[in-house]
Every structure is written in C-alpha cells, then in structure tokens.
C-alpha cells in the first residue's frame, strides 16, 4: 500500500491508494527445506506473508485521519489500525466499507483454508538472503513482512470507519473540510477534495472516465483547485479496456467451442460485474448459451447481492432500472436462468453441479491461494483449457511460475479502467488546476517503452513530481484566515465610506480561537469596582480596554495645506520634497511639519499651543472614524 | 400549352393574386415555374402572354399591392424573368414598364417584403433568367439594378449571396460576349459600361482589407473562369491578375481556399492552359507561399490536370509527399545505427529537413489533418492514367508502413521529432484509417520483397491488435484483401503465392478470434473478408487446405444465429460462398456425434421463413440464386420441391427486395428449365439434350408455384417487383406461346376463374384464390394480359399522372378552394 500524507495545521491526513498490498513470494536456496525449486525458479514454501505500508517516514500514531479512495486500497487497514497506535478516524463510503470487508473476508478465508505450521524465516536472514538469486535477494524489508490478519482484526479495523456520502462536507478540526466525490472507478470509489476557506487541494486517485457500472466521475467539483494530487492511473496504459474485453470474449468462446474450460482468476468484486454484463450480451451470439459459468468465492453470493442494492452509487442507466423495478445488473438474470451459478467453495454443491466445458471465475488472482489453485492443478495439463488473466495487479508470468510446465493456454487481457494518459490530459484541460502533483513515474515514459512519449503526463505548467519517501512542499501559502464576527458586535459597527464602494469601521473585540475557528466577540463591559473584600476571580481577568482614539485616513495635499496655513496667518512657508514626502518649513515660527505617506510629524519647540493649532489644521484634511 | 391548362390558368392567377387565398405549399409554385420554363422553351413567350392576359395581370398585381405575400412576390419576379428571357417578350413587358416596376429601384426593393430572403432571391433569379440578350444589359444599367446586385454579394442569407454572385457572372458574360481579347487588353480598352462597373467592383473588392469581400470577388472569378471559356476571359485575368497576385504576397495569405479554387478553375480552362499567360508561374508561386495544409488541395488539382508543365507537376507532387517524407525522416535511425539500407527518401535533393518536419508537426490536429490529407490525395492520384510518372512506390510503402507503426506505438524513433510524432500519432484512429486505405491503394503497384513482407507484418499487427477499433479493423481487412490478391497476381497464378501462404496460416487464427468478437461490426467485417477471400481463391488447394484446417467454416455457420441482423446477412453470404465450393462445415463432425444438425440448405430456408430482419433474408435469396446458377449440388436434390417451398415463402415476404430477389431466382429457374434460346444464326451444334416441350415447362412451373408467385407479383404494390414479374412473364410468353402447340383455353371456365382472380388481385384483393394453372389456362391468360401495356405503365415513374401540369393546376385550385371552404365553415 502506498500512502500520500498531507499535513494541515499540525494534523495529518493520510490518503490511501494503490494496489501494492501483494503477497510476497521469494524464490531459491538449495540449503533450506523452506525453499523449493520449480522449472528453474526457486520459491519459498511458507504461509503467505504481506508487505506492510512503510512506517519509516510516518508515525502512524500521529495520523489523525485516513481517507480511503476505494475498496481495493484498504486491504492493509487492519495492520494500521490494530498495530501502530493509530487513534484517528477513517473515512470511507458505504460500498467501500462493505465490499472492502468482502475482499478482506475472502482473503482471510483463503489463507485459513491452507494452514501451515509456521512461516519460513530462515531465508530472511540477511546473510542467507544476499546469496539467493533474484528476485529473492532483492526483496526489501523482509523482516517486516507479516502474516495475514484475522477476521477479528478486520472487524475491529472496519469499526473505526466513519461512513460518508458523495459531496458530503466533513469538517476536520475546523481546519479544513474534506469531501468525497465519485471517481467513477468502482462502487463507492472516491476522489477527495480538501479545502479551507481560501485553498483547495484535490486528491484524485483510482478514477475512471469510462462508462462502466459505477456513478460517473465528478469532474466539475475538482475545478478551481490550487493543487491536484494525481495518482492511481492505469497500470497498463497500452491496453484499452474495450479491446481487452473483446480479447477476453473471443478467447473464451474459442476455448469453449473446442471443448476446453476457461479459468478466470479474479477478485470477487469490481471488473467481474462488467465482465458478466458483457458476457450476458455476448453468450447468445457466440453460441455459449449452454455453457455454465461458475463464480466461486466465499463471498460470491454477498458480492453479487451487494452490487444490486447500492443503487445510489451506480451509473445513471442502472439507477433508472431500479425504478422499473429491475435488478441493475443483468447477472441477476444469468443466475435466474441457471447460466451463472455461484458457490462459496469447490466443496459441497459445486462438486455435484460441476460439468464441463465451463467457465470459472475464482480467486485469488495471485494464484497462490484460493480455489483457483485447484483449477490450475485440474486443468493445467490440457492444452484445450485456457486461463485468462484480467486483473492488472499481478505479473501473470510470475503468478504462473510455480505451475510450470503448464500445457494450458494462458491469455493476458488486463482490464484496467483507470485513467490513461490521454484521459488525464483531457481531465486536466477540463479541471485546470493551478498545480499538478504526481509520482515521478508518471512524468516519464515507462522504462520498457522509453520511446512512447505519449505514455506520460503532459501538462502546463509541468507537473511537480515526487519520488518514494520524498517530502514535498505544496506550492501555495496560507495567507488568510476567515474570522466570524458575532451579530451583536456587527450591529455595533459604524462603517464609513472612505472611497466609493469601500467602507471601514474600527472594531474593538476579543478574538476567540478554538478548533481553528476564529470568532470576534464583543469586548466585555468594564466591570464595576467590586468591594475590597471580594477577591477578584481569575475568570474575571479581562484585557484592558483603553478608550480608543479615532483612526485617521486620507492624504494631505501639500499645496492646499500651504494655502490653509497662509490663510491662518503663517507666512514665510517653504516646502521641500523628500524621498518619502514633503517637509513644510515655517521659518518664522521655527517649526517643521514632516508629511509622509503614513505619518505626519509636527516638530516645534515646546510651543504646545502652536502644535495643537497646526495639528487641527492637519486633521482637517484627514477623515476620522 | 395544353388547352385544358389554358382554361384553368385565369382561375389560378386569380387565386394567386388574391391575398386572402394563401398558397402554403412552396413546392407547388416551384413546379409551376418549372412548367412555365418548359412551356417557354417550346413556345413563344410573347404569344403565351397575349393568349393568357391573366399572366400579365398577375405580374402587375404584385406591383400594385405592397402587402402582397412574399411567396407570390418572389414567384412573380421569377416568372417575369422567365418570360423576359425572350427579347420580343422583354420588349412587350417593357412597354408597360412592368419590368422596370418589378426590378427597378421603385419596385420591391422598397417593399417591406424585401427583408424576406426568398424575395431577394426571387429578384436575383428573375434577373438571372432575364439576362440573356443585349437589351437586358442595357435594362440592368438603366434600372439601377447593378448597385443592388453588388450590395447583395454580401447578403446575410448565403443562398441570396451565392445567387447574386452567379448573377454577376451571368451579366459579365453577357456584357463581354464576343468581345475581342486584343481590344479589351489595351490600356484604354473599350470595356462595355456594364462590364466596366462589374470589373470595377471586383477590383475594389480585391483591394479591400476585409476578407469576406475578397472571398466574394474570388468566388465570382472562379465561377466565371469555370463556366466561360471564351478568349476575353484572358483579358479579364490580365486586368485583375496584379491584384490577385498581391494577395499572395500578404502573410498569411488571405482566403487561401478561394485562391486555390480560382487557380484550379483557371488551370482547367482551355483559355489559360494553352496560352502563354503566366498562370503556371503564379501556381508555382502559390504552392510555395501557402501552408502545407492549404497547398494540398492545389497540388492535387494540379496533378489531376491533363495539361501542365512537368516542373510544376513535380513541385505539386513534392507538396503531397512532404508529410510522408517527414515521417520517414523522423523514424530514421542516425547513420551507422543500423546496417539495413533504407529506401531512398521521398524527396531526394530537396531534403525535408527535420526543422521542416518540426514545423509541420506542431500540433496534434494539424499533424493528423495533414497526414490524412496527404494520404487521401496520394490515394486519388495513384490510379490516374496521367498520374505522376515516377511514382515512388517503395518509399511510399515504407512511409505508409512507418506511419502505421507510429500509430500503433510500435515505431521506436530516436530523434526528438520522432518522439513527438509518436506522442501525436499513437492510437490516432483517423490517421490509421487513412494510412490503411492508402496502403490498400498501393497494392496496385509492386514493391521490393522486403517491403511486401513489412506490409503483411503491419497488416497482421493491426488485425491482431485488440486496440484496433472496428473501423480501423475494417480498413485493415480491406487492405489485406487487396494485397493478398495483388501478390497472387504477381506470382503468376490465382493461387495464394509463396509470401501469402505463411501469412494465411497466421491470419486464420486471428480471424477466428475476430469472428468471436463481442463487437458486431468486427464480426461483420471478418465475415465479409472471408467471403471475398473465398470468392477469389475458393478453388485453390493451398487456400482450401489452410481454411479447412481452421475452425472458420464452423464459426461462420454459427454466426447464422447471430443476434445482429447485419452479421447474420454476412454469415449467410459467407456460408453461401464456402458451401458452393464444399468448404462449409460438415453437418456431422466427430465433435458433434449424433447431433441432429440441419443441413445448411435447411438452415438458410429457416432464415428465409423466420428471420425478422430483411438483410439476412435478402442474402439468402442471393445465395440461392447463385447456387442455382452454378448448379450447386445442394440444390440438385429434389429441386422442384425446394423451389416450391422458396416461392411459397418469398411471395409472402414483406420486404420488396426479397420479392425482387425471388423473381430473379424464378428467372434463373425459368431460363434453366427452358434451356438456351434458339438462335437462327448460331453455328448449330448437336443439342446435348432435346429441349423440354413447352407444356412440360409450364407444368413444372406450376408445380414449383412459380406461376402463382409471378402472377401475384405482377400486381405488387412495389413497382420494381411488378416490373420484374412483368419481364419474367413476357419472357415466358415469348418462349412458350408461339409454337407451343398449345391452344389457349380462352373463354373456358378455368381461364375465367384465373382471370377473375387476377382482376381481383389488381384491385387489391389478394385473398382470392387463383384457380388451377394448367398449361392451357396459363397460355390463354398470358395472351389475354396486356403485358406490354403494363410494362410501359410501370416504366413510368409512379407519380407521372400526378406530375402533369393539368394535375398541378387542379391540385392548386383544389387546395386553395378547400381552404376557402374552411373559412366559410368558420362563420
């Protein structure tokens, strides 16, 4: 899991995104029982372990708020909430919470089904590890890898989530408001707007502009951002999802026609909804009406049912179906007509119903645990069968490595609906943020396709990029704070128009600051002198309120001022220009009047009467309020 | 004029002049004008007006009342123009000062209706018709119309402005008609006053700083030189050319498109093409002054000219080649980077520098636009017989393939321009389509072995890529087909050549995937491609072997049940093609043991009977017709029963095109049943089989229900069906009646029943049974029917009756009369 963290007025907001919560599987070392070799590759035989979010830079116990973008990027939440001293609040939408729970439940279930006595630890010894071949020797922070969490930890972590709806404004410590907006990627997936009264930061992660099942991306609300933090773009920018769906269907049909079975390793939620919808329209044209589709996951039933009840989070077309009333997703009809069957596992009913050729959707897409392992064992030896990878998170070659040699055909059709670079370019043109901040990988072509200048963010001004563990100062300064004036104080103000359209008033008040909110309250009335016997209470200690002199404004026109002086009997007047203004010299009276932009000094030798006379003449030219 | 029309005319004119009677239908007035035009072309207008004074009254009426409707005013102006086109009639109308009233300054110009564009348009069209004789020229000057014509050049209505421009051309042509070039060409040349004022106006416009005004003047000149090829046009050009050439010196060149149109219009005129005028120099100058995007159409136009100096042709060709040359240069590796030798550049000598490429490819839209334009223009040139003599086939192939590589992201450029091109072109569907189109065109020429291999490689990449959009894929299929066919021709046989056999082995798995694509357009394109490929190579062993080794026949057959009608239609066509050469899937394959597979024939018949869409049914009929023509074995078994079933189904089909196809099938069946016609001049060969006696033919036709189908179709409400049936029955009558030995059973009870039924059908009662069609009855009915008369009637358009002038006048009177009736009802 990657994390971007924003510090606002000493509060930390963690913005969670990314799919990097992956099981880590090292390979090789002939000297240990915990290592196994397969077709020239070495693997660790162990309970799957998981690489945790990095904590070197962030002390998670100081994080006040975590904003979750979508259900794919919350898989490490229990590690944070349960083991780091985190005491803050987690915000997420309801589908994110519910489907995130399903994904975690499935993961825990898969891991629990393959109990192993202990984790492999010998190979983690640094002296051993450096002798191992790549990629084992290059694995980082292996000592921090942890086993999967338990369901209890999942429940505890999820209980800390506070549910929010799209466009709902959530006040954070009075410092900022945060608002989730639809990101168009998955059910309940969000972009976050973090704004104060004068600044706006948008965090765009895992967004999609394609028309799939979720509510479309809310672009309008991202406008006028000072900074747009952009991440979670497509992992496969060269693969257009439409083309990939076409490949998926064609390969599926050709395999089944030839009597083979199709295995689709997948998550129990997300793209599978779109794939089932596509197949619903496709199976008749491809003559697949009699081919059974099986969806096997401990949470298959919940996933299919949840998708149908989150109507408000769906795209417009699907929302309107609810009022007909019809189920928003056509997989309901596939289930009704027995074309799609779902089972919690391969045991029980499935073994009775199972017939071939068929299409099986099951997890885990890493191919390291879950029912997919059984199907690979079952079908791997026949070239009639095909495994089609649709999830973009895993390298299919690495995933298949321990199963080699494999006769089964392998097709890679990664379907990643998140923004590609053309869409990013259009989005930025539409939203026009003042600054774009993104990971540095997005500002250069992918290393394997260095000539593809189209596969990078191209915007003006150029995006500010950051690399791993970099602390970046966002390019804006907080200059203003909003202060509220209490109504009774406002009533007492008497504005004076000093220029057309500009009025001023002096305010004498007490500035009350609490939770980053500033309020001007009327000053307390001067207290009556109390009897000498009563002791003054501390709370009665009020600031001294001196009688304020009126404030002056305006400028003194020198020529007119001189004329006035002459009118009042002063003669022998000289005017000298200085760098800051003028000096009016009354030679006879041995007096000097220094007129500058923001001050006027009358310098005369202890003739207070004269000074007061001159002061009054000066004041005639100025406004008082 | 038809006396009946003449009789109706006063009433019509009265109606038209009556402001209470609103003619709401403009098309009636248009038809009326068309009719008057036809009448005046055949008769004297003067006579017409003298015989029908109501017409002059109508014209005068338009002048008397300023509140006359804009429709009638516009109509009157145009009508007056039509009459005044003949000089004697012009004089007649002038005597009453009617024309001056209509077209002069005191006329409609001051009416409130002048604000209506149709009135201004009517005024211009009236003058346009009128400006045919010298008196008209004088009239235009005297009535002060010229200034109005000039002001209308910039009218807010585009139609009015365009018509005004045409009028200017017409008047200028009239004024300068027959003038000698030499006389006009002198510094103090004797230009007629009308021409003088027009040329003065044009000169002023060309000098103007306002672009719209310059454009108007250039448009007038373009039309002038395009329409009139008289020698005086040269003098006109000599007078105006300095001003036009001045425009070229401005930066940027204003109204570049109009200038291009003008120069091309001149270049096509024999006056300029054959003379020594400096047009070719101007064209060369224009090519170098305009931006590449603006110069493209001019370059294409120049290359399409029959007469043109070779140097200019070369310069124009270079303009078209420049964008592709830039692509080649941008993709080229630095010297020594690769050992492979690139084909020579497209622009040897001139050297399209990278700096030029940089300027050309500044933005996405301009780059894509320029490349598409260049590819499309080059595509137009290649097939021309007088196209560029040295067609750089090999570099063009290379450039097109490179462009496609940039578009697919597979090009690996090393220069910065290459990098930018890559960014601009990656995934650009527009350029992909244009490049694939052009690649297909290039298949007409040959290329080096290496280039051909590259062509097939890039085509395969596009066909294979999931990123190819359906439209791109269709173009890729089309280009592939053209290349496959051209290479097989080069190889000297009609068999897939040595290059293509390995290509086919890779192509078929890709096509299988395409036939399973969820996007129907892709399935459709793949099926069409399969059909075309099979049509060309069906008999060739190499192709047959590769095809039968794939799953394509089975997949194509499966698509007969596709949910999309277009795909079903294409699948029908593909299966028809495959089956005619025995390349279709066998009904009982080992993978479908015991399956009750219907034969393809039955499956197609099922589609014909039940498919809800017309396209698949039409496709089925086309397949059946072709199979019958080719003597396909599937048809041979129990042909009569099959045909009977088809005719029965087709006669009930709701789609007229299916019924027409049914009649075509009937025609082929009839021709085959009758055998070849006797030709008295043919060198007689002993007949293989004696001809079948007519009586037998008629019996067969009766058994297959062809006759009932044909008789029913004869009275079909859709004219093409009835026409086709009529032709069929005429053929049948010609071949059976003369010496059949059959006595038509005229007057017999059976014949009477059939004739009664036919009469009922003609009256629209199709439910009445026809009765038994025994040969004798058929012969009698065929004789009794006036097939020739029917054929003649059907040959006329269906609205010929309604189009007659009399009908038009009656209709107009009736419509307005009906309106009057409604008015009365209101009280």
Short mmCIF file of N, CA, C and O in Angstrom, two decimals, chain A residues 460-551:
data_model
loop_
_atom_site.label_atom_id
_atom_site.label_comp_id
_atom_site.label_asym_id
_atom_site.label_seq_id
_atom_site.Cartn_x
_atom_site.Cartn_y
_atom_site.Cartn_z
N UNK A 460 0.65 21.84 -18.57
CA UNK A 460 1.28 23.14 -18.35
C UNK A 460 0.66 23.82 -17.16
O UNK A 460 -0.56 23.92 -17.10
N UNK A 461 1.38 24.29 -16.16
CA UNK A 461 2.83 24.12 -16.01
C UNK A 461 3.16 22.65 -15.74
O UNK A 461 2.27 21.91 -15.31
N UNK A 462 4.40 22.23 -16.00
CA UNK A 462 4.73 20.82 -15.81
C UNK A 462 4.39 20.34 -14.40
O UNK A 462 4.48 21.11 -13.44
N UNK A 463 4.01 19.08 -14.34
CA UNK A 463 3.60 18.53 -13.05
C UNK A 463 4.78 18.48 -12.09
O UNK A 463 5.92 18.25 -12.50
N UNK A 464 4.51 18.74 -10.81
CA UNK A 464 5.55 18.55 -9.79
C UNK A 464 5.56 17.07 -9.45
O UNK A 464 4.52 16.49 -9.16
N UNK A 465 6.71 16.48 -9.51
CA UNK A 465 6.73 15.03 -9.25
C UNK A 465 7.42 14.75 -7.92
O UNK A 465 8.19 15.56 -7.42
N UNK A 466 7.10 13.63 -7.37
CA UNK A 466 7.76 13.21 -6.12
C UNK A 466 8.14 11.75 -6.24
O UNK A 466 7.52 10.99 -6.96
N UNK A 467 9.20 11.40 -5.53
CA UNK A 467 9.61 10.00 -5.51
C UNK A 467 9.39 9.42 -4.13
O UNK A 467 8.95 10.12 -3.21
N UNK A 468 9.72 8.17 -3.99
CA UNK A 468 9.42 7.45 -2.76
C UNK A 468 10.03 8.19 -1.57
O UNK A 468 11.18 8.60 -1.61
N UNK A 469 9.26 8.36 -0.52
CA UNK A 469 9.69 8.94 0.74
C UNK A 469 10.15 10.39 0.61
O UNK A 469 10.92 10.86 1.43
N UNK A 470 9.67 11.08 -0.41
CA UNK A 470 10.06 12.48 -0.55
C UNK A 470 9.04 13.37 0.17
O UNK A 470 7.83 13.11 0.13
N UNK A 471 9.53 14.38 0.82
CA UNK A 471 8.62 15.35 1.44
C UNK A 471 8.55 16.55 0.51
O UNK A 471 9.57 17.11 0.14
N UNK A 472 7.34 16.89 0.15
CA UNK A 472 7.16 17.92 -0.87
C UNK A 472 6.39 19.09 -0.26
O UNK A 472 5.39 18.88 0.41
N UNK A 473 6.87 20.29 -0.48
CA UNK A 473 6.10 21.46 -0.03
C UNK A 473 5.13 21.82 -1.14
O UNK A 473 5.55 22.10 -2.26
N UNK A 474 3.84 21.78 -0.84
CA UNK A 474 2.86 22.10 -1.88
C UNK A 474 2.97 23.59 -2.24
O UNK A 474 3.21 24.42 -1.36
N UNK A 475 2.80 23.87 -3.51
CA UNK A 475 3.12 25.24 -3.96
C UNK A 475 2.05 26.27 -3.66
O UNK A 475 1.53 26.91 -4.54
N UNK A 476 1.68 26.40 -2.42
CA UNK A 476 0.85 27.55 -2.05
C UNK A 476 1.06 27.87 -0.57
O UNK A 476 1.49 27.03 0.20
N UNK A 477 0.79 29.14 -0.21
CA UNK A 477 0.95 29.56 1.18
C UNK A 477 -0.41 29.97 1.72
O UNK A 477 -1.20 30.58 1.00
N UNK A 478 -0.62 29.66 2.97
CA UNK A 478 -1.88 30.10 3.57
C UNK A 478 -1.73 31.55 3.99
O UNK A 478 -0.95 31.84 4.88
N UNK A 479 -2.43 32.44 3.37
CA UNK A 479 -2.28 33.87 3.67
C UNK A 479 -3.42 34.40 4.52
O UNK A 479 -3.27 35.36 5.25
N UNK A 480 -4.56 33.85 4.36
CA UNK A 480 -5.72 34.42 5.03
C UNK A 480 -6.42 33.35 5.89
O UNK A 480 -6.36 32.16 5.57
N UNK A 481 -7.07 33.84 6.93
CA UNK A 481 -7.95 33.00 7.71
C UNK A 481 -9.30 33.70 7.73
O UNK A 481 -9.36 34.94 7.72
N UNK A 482 -10.33 32.97 7.80
CA UNK A 482 -11.65 33.59 7.87
C UNK A 482 -12.01 33.81 9.34
O UNK A 482 -11.79 32.90 10.15
N UNK A 483 -12.51 34.97 9.66
CA UNK A 483 -12.90 35.26 11.04
C UNK A 483 -14.37 35.60 11.06
O UNK A 483 -14.85 36.40 10.24
N UNK A 484 -15.08 35.03 12.00
CA UNK A 484 -16.51 35.30 12.09
C UNK A 484 -16.74 36.45 13.08
O UNK A 484 -16.05 36.52 14.10
N UNK A 485 -17.66 37.32 12.77
CA UNK A 485 -18.00 38.41 13.71
C UNK A 485 -19.35 38.11 14.32
O UNK A 485 -20.31 37.81 13.59
N UNK A 486 -19.44 38.14 15.60
CA UNK A 486 -20.72 37.84 16.27
C UNK A 486 -21.74 38.91 15.87
O UNK A 486 -21.40 40.10 15.73
N UNK A 487 -23.01 38.56 15.76
CA UNK A 487 -24.02 39.52 15.27
C UNK A 487 -24.09 40.78 16.12
O UNK A 487 -24.21 41.88 15.60
N UNK A 488 -24.04 40.62 17.44
CA UNK A 488 -24.18 41.83 18.30
C UNK A 488 -23.01 42.78 18.09
O UNK A 488 -23.16 44.00 18.14
N UNK A 489 -21.83 42.18 17.78
CA UNK A 489 -20.67 43.02 17.50
C UNK A 489 -20.84 43.72 16.15
O UNK A 489 -20.60 44.92 16.02
N UNK A 490 -21.33 42.96 15.22
CA UNK A 490 -21.55 43.52 13.87
C UNK A 490 -22.53 44.68 13.93
O UNK A 490 -22.38 45.70 13.24
N UNK A 491 -23.56 44.54 14.79
CA UNK A 491 -24.56 45.61 14.94
C UNK A 491 -23.93 46.91 15.41
O UNK A 491 -24.39 48.00 15.04
N UNK A 492 -22.93 46.78 16.20
CA UNK A 492 -22.34 47.99 16.80
C UNK A 492 -21.37 48.72 15.87
O UNK A 492 -20.90 49.79 16.18
N UNK A 493 -21.08 48.14 14.75
CA UNK A 493 -20.10 48.76 13.85
C UNK A 493 -20.75 49.90 13.05
O UNK A 493 -21.91 49.80 12.65
N UNK A 494 -19.99 50.92 12.83
CA UNK A 494 -20.50 52.05 12.02
C UNK A 494 -19.52 52.27 10.87
O UNK A 494 -18.53 52.97 11.02
N UNK A 495 -19.77 51.63 9.76
CA UNK A 495 -18.82 51.79 8.66
C UNK A 495 -18.90 53.18 8.04
O UNK A 495 -19.97 53.78 7.97
N UNK A 496 -17.78 53.69 7.65
CA UNK A 496 -17.73 54.98 6.96
C UNK A 496 -17.15 54.72 5.58
O UNK A 496 -16.14 54.03 5.44
N UNK A 497 -17.83 55.26 4.59
CA UNK A 497 -17.34 55.06 3.22
C UNK A 497 -16.15 55.98 2.99
O UNK A 497 -16.28 57.21 3.04
N UNK A 498 -14.99 55.37 2.76
CA UNK A 498 -13.83 56.23 2.53
C UNK A 498 -13.51 56.36 1.05
O UNK A 498 -12.86 57.30 0.63
N UNK A 499 -13.93 55.43 0.32
CA UNK A 499 -13.84 55.52 -1.14
C UNK A 499 -15.14 54.94 -1.65
O UNK A 499 -15.76 54.14 -0.94
N UNK A 500 -15.56 55.29 -2.84
CA UNK A 500 -16.81 54.68 -3.31
C UNK A 500 -16.68 53.15 -3.25
O UNK A 500 -15.74 52.58 -3.79
N UNK A 501 -17.60 52.54 -2.58
CA UNK A 501 -17.60 51.07 -2.50
C UNK A 501 -16.73 50.53 -1.39
O UNK A 501 -16.77 49.33 -1.12
N UNK A 502 -15.95 51.32 -0.73
CA UNK A 502 -15.11 50.80 0.36
C UNK A 502 -15.46 51.55 1.64
O UNK A 502 -15.34 52.78 1.73
N UNK A 503 -15.91 50.76 2.60
CA UNK A 503 -16.26 51.36 3.89
C UNK A 503 -15.37 50.75 4.96
O UNK A 503 -14.99 49.56 4.87
N UNK A 504 -15.05 51.49 5.93
CA UNK A 504 -14.22 51.00 7.01
C UNK A 504 -14.91 51.26 8.34
O UNK A 504 -15.70 52.19 8.48
N UNK A 505 -14.59 50.40 9.27
CA UNK A 505 -15.08 50.65 10.63
C UNK A 505 -14.03 50.12 11.59
O UNK A 505 -13.33 49.14 11.27
N UNK A 506 -13.89 50.74 12.68
CA UNK A 506 -12.96 50.19 13.67
C UNK A 506 -13.70 49.16 14.51
O UNK A 506 -14.91 49.28 14.74
N UNK A 507 -12.97 48.16 14.89
CA UNK A 507 -13.58 47.08 15.66
C UNK A 507 -12.75 46.92 16.93
O UNK A 507 -11.52 46.78 16.88
N UNK A 508 -13.43 46.91 17.99
CA UNK A 508 -12.77 46.55 19.26
C UNK A 508 -13.46 45.30 19.74
O UNK A 508 -14.68 45.29 19.95
N UNK A 509 -12.70 44.22 19.81
CA UNK A 509 -13.35 42.97 20.13
C UNK A 509 -12.33 42.01 20.72
O UNK A 509 -11.12 42.28 20.74
N UNK A 510 -12.85 40.90 21.17
CA UNK A 510 -11.98 39.84 21.68
C UNK A 510 -11.93 38.75 20.63
O UNK A 510 -12.97 38.31 20.15
N UNK A 511 -10.72 38.36 20.22
CA UNK A 511 -10.59 37.28 19.23
C UNK A 511 -10.57 35.95 19.96
O UNK A 511 -9.69 35.69 20.78
N UNK A 512 -11.59 35.15 19.66
CA UNK A 512 -11.72 33.87 20.34
C UNK A 512 -11.35 32.77 19.35
O UNK A 512 -11.95 32.66 18.29
N UNK A 513 -10.37 31.98 19.64
CA UNK A 513 -9.92 30.93 18.71
C UNK A 513 -10.03 29.57 19.36
O UNK A 513 -9.49 29.34 20.44
N UNK A 514 -10.79 28.70 18.69
CA UNK A 514 -10.94 27.35 19.22
C UNK A 514 -11.15 26.41 18.03
O UNK A 514 -11.93 26.73 17.12
N UNK A 515 -10.51 25.28 18.01
CA UNK A 515 -10.63 24.30 16.91
C UNK A 515 -10.42 24.97 15.56
O UNK A 515 -11.15 24.72 14.59
N UNK A 516 -9.45 25.81 15.49
CA UNK A 516 -9.11 26.50 14.25
C UNK A 516 -10.22 27.40 13.72
O UNK A 516 -10.22 27.77 12.56
N UNK A 517 -11.16 27.73 14.58
CA UNK A 517 -12.20 28.69 14.18
C UNK A 517 -11.98 29.98 14.96
O UNK A 517 -11.77 29.94 16.16
N UNK A 518 -12.06 31.08 14.24
CA UNK A 518 -11.77 32.36 14.88
C UNK A 518 -13.06 33.18 14.90
O UNK A 518 -13.70 33.34 13.87
N UNK A 519 -13.39 33.67 16.09
CA UNK A 519 -14.62 34.44 16.25
C UNK A 519 -14.29 35.75 16.98
O UNK A 519 -13.56 35.75 17.97
N UNK A 520 -14.83 36.84 16.43
CA UNK A 520 -14.70 38.12 17.11
C UNK A 520 -15.93 38.33 17.98
O UNK A 520 -17.06 38.35 17.48
N UNK A 521 -15.69 38.47 19.28
CA UNK A 521 -16.81 38.66 20.21
C UNK A 521 -16.76 40.08 20.75
O UNK A 521 -15.68 40.69 20.82
N UNK A 522 -17.89 40.62 21.18
CA UNK A 522 -17.89 41.97 21.74
C UNK A 522 -16.99 42.01 22.98
O UNK A 522 -16.93 41.02 23.72
N UNK A 523 -16.30 43.11 23.18
CA UNK A 523 -15.46 43.18 24.38
C UNK A 523 -16.35 43.25 25.62
O UNK A 523 -17.45 43.80 25.56
N UNK A 524 -15.92 42.64 26.66
CA UNK A 524 -16.77 42.68 27.88
C UNK A 524 -16.87 44.11 28.39
O UNK A 524 -15.95 44.92 28.20
N UNK A 525 -18.00 44.41 29.03
CA UNK A 525 -18.17 45.75 29.57
C UNK A 525 -17.22 45.93 30.76
O UNK A 525 -16.95 44.95 31.46
N UNK A 526 -16.78 47.17 30.95
CA UNK A 526 -15.90 47.36 32.10
C UNK A 526 -16.62 46.98 33.40
O UNK A 526 -17.80 47.30 33.58
N UNK A 527 -15.96 46.22 34.17
CA UNK A 527 -16.61 45.71 35.39
C UNK A 527 -16.71 46.81 36.44
O UNK A 527 -15.86 47.70 36.51
N UNK A 528 -17.79 46.74 37.17
CA UNK A 528 -17.97 47.70 38.26
C UNK A 528 -16.93 47.39 39.35
O UNK A 528 -16.61 46.22 39.57
N UNK A 529 -16.41 48.43 39.96
CA UNK A 529 -15.45 48.14 41.04
C UNK A 529 -16.10 47.28 42.14
O UNK A 529 -17.24 47.52 42.52
N UNK A 530 -15.45 46.28 42.46
CA UNK A 530 -16.02 45.35 43.45
C UNK A 530 -15.56 45.74 44.85
O UNK A 530 -14.60 46.50 45.01
N UNK A 531 -16.29 45.22 45.78
CA UNK A 531 -15.93 45.54 47.17
C UNK A 531 -14.55 44.98 47.48
O UNK A 531 -14.17 43.91 46.98
N UNK A 532 -13.86 45.64 48.26
CA UNK A 532 -12.48 45.28 48.55
C UNK A 532 -12.33 43.92 49.19
O UNK A 532 -11.30 43.27 49.03
N UNK A 533 -13.43 43.47 49.79
CA UNK A 533 -13.30 42.19 50.49
C UNK A 533 -13.30 41.00 49.53
O UNK A 533 -12.68 39.97 49.78
N UNK A 534 -14.07 41.20 48.41
CA UNK A 534 -14.18 40.06 47.47
C UNK A 534 -12.90 39.94 46.66
O UNK A 534 -12.41 40.93 46.12
N UNK A 535 -12.48 38.74 46.55
CA UNK A 535 -11.26 38.56 45.78
C UNK A 535 -11.59 38.45 44.29
O UNK A 535 -12.57 37.85 43.91
N UNK A 536 -10.81 39.06 43.51
CA UNK A 536 -11.07 39.03 42.05
C UNK A 536 -10.81 37.63 41.52
O UNK A 536 -9.78 37.01 41.83
N UNK A 537 -11.77 37.11 40.77
CA UNK A 537 -11.58 35.76 40.22
C UNK A 537 -10.75 35.82 38.95
O UNK A 537 -10.77 36.81 38.20
N UNK A 538 -10.09 34.74 38.76
CA UNK A 538 -9.22 34.69 37.58
C UNK A 538 -10.01 34.88 36.29
O UNK A 538 -9.62 35.60 35.37
N UNK A 539 -11.20 34.26 36.24
CA UNK A 539 -12.01 34.32 35.01
C UNK A 539 -12.47 35.75 34.72
O UNK A 539 -12.82 36.07 33.60
N UNK A 540 -12.47 36.58 35.72
CA UNK A 540 -12.91 37.95 35.51
C UNK A 540 -11.79 38.83 34.98
O UNK A 540 -12.01 40.00 34.69
N UNK A 541 -10.64 38.23 34.85
CA UNK A 541 -9.49 39.00 34.40
C UNK A 541 -9.62 39.29 32.90
O UNK A 541 -9.43 38.42 32.05
N UNK A 542 -10.02 40.50 32.61
CA UNK A 542 -10.27 40.82 31.20
C UNK A 542 -9.19 41.75 30.69
O UNK A 542 -8.58 42.47 31.47
N UNK A 543 -8.97 41.74 29.41
CA UNK A 543 -7.95 42.62 28.90
C UNK A 543 -8.36 44.08 29.12
O UNK A 543 -9.55 44.40 29.13
N UNK A 544 -7.36 44.93 29.24
CA UNK A 544 -7.66 46.34 29.42
C UNK A 544 -8.25 46.92 28.15
O UNK A 544 -7.73 46.69 27.06
N UNK A 545 -9.33 47.64 28.31
CA UNK A 545 -9.92 48.25 27.13
C UNK A 545 -9.76 49.75 27.25
O UNK A 545 -10.54 50.42 27.92
N UNK A 546 -8.72 50.26 26.64
CA UNK A 546 -8.49 51.69 26.68
C UNK A 546 -9.45 52.38 25.72
O UNK A 546 -9.91 51.76 24.77
N UNK A 547 -9.72 53.64 26.02
CA UNK A 547 -10.57 54.40 25.09
C UNK A 547 -9.75 54.66 23.84
O UNK A 547 -8.63 55.18 23.90
N UNK A 548 -10.30 54.24 22.76
CA UNK A 548 -9.52 54.30 21.53
C UNK A 548 -9.64 55.67 20.89
O UNK A 548 -10.72 56.27 20.86
N UNK A 549 -8.52 56.17 20.40
CA UNK A 549 -8.56 57.39 19.62
C UNK A 549 -9.08 57.06 18.24
O UNK A 549 -8.86 55.93 17.77
N UNK A 550 -9.72 58.06 17.62
CA UNK A 550 -10.20 57.74 16.27
C UNK A 550 -9.02 57.52 15.32
O UNK A 550 -7.94 58.08 15.52
N UNK A 551 -9.29 56.66 14.33
CA UNK A 551 -8.25 56.40 13.33
C UNK A 551 -8.38 57.42 12.21
O UNK A 551 -9.49 57.87 11.90
#
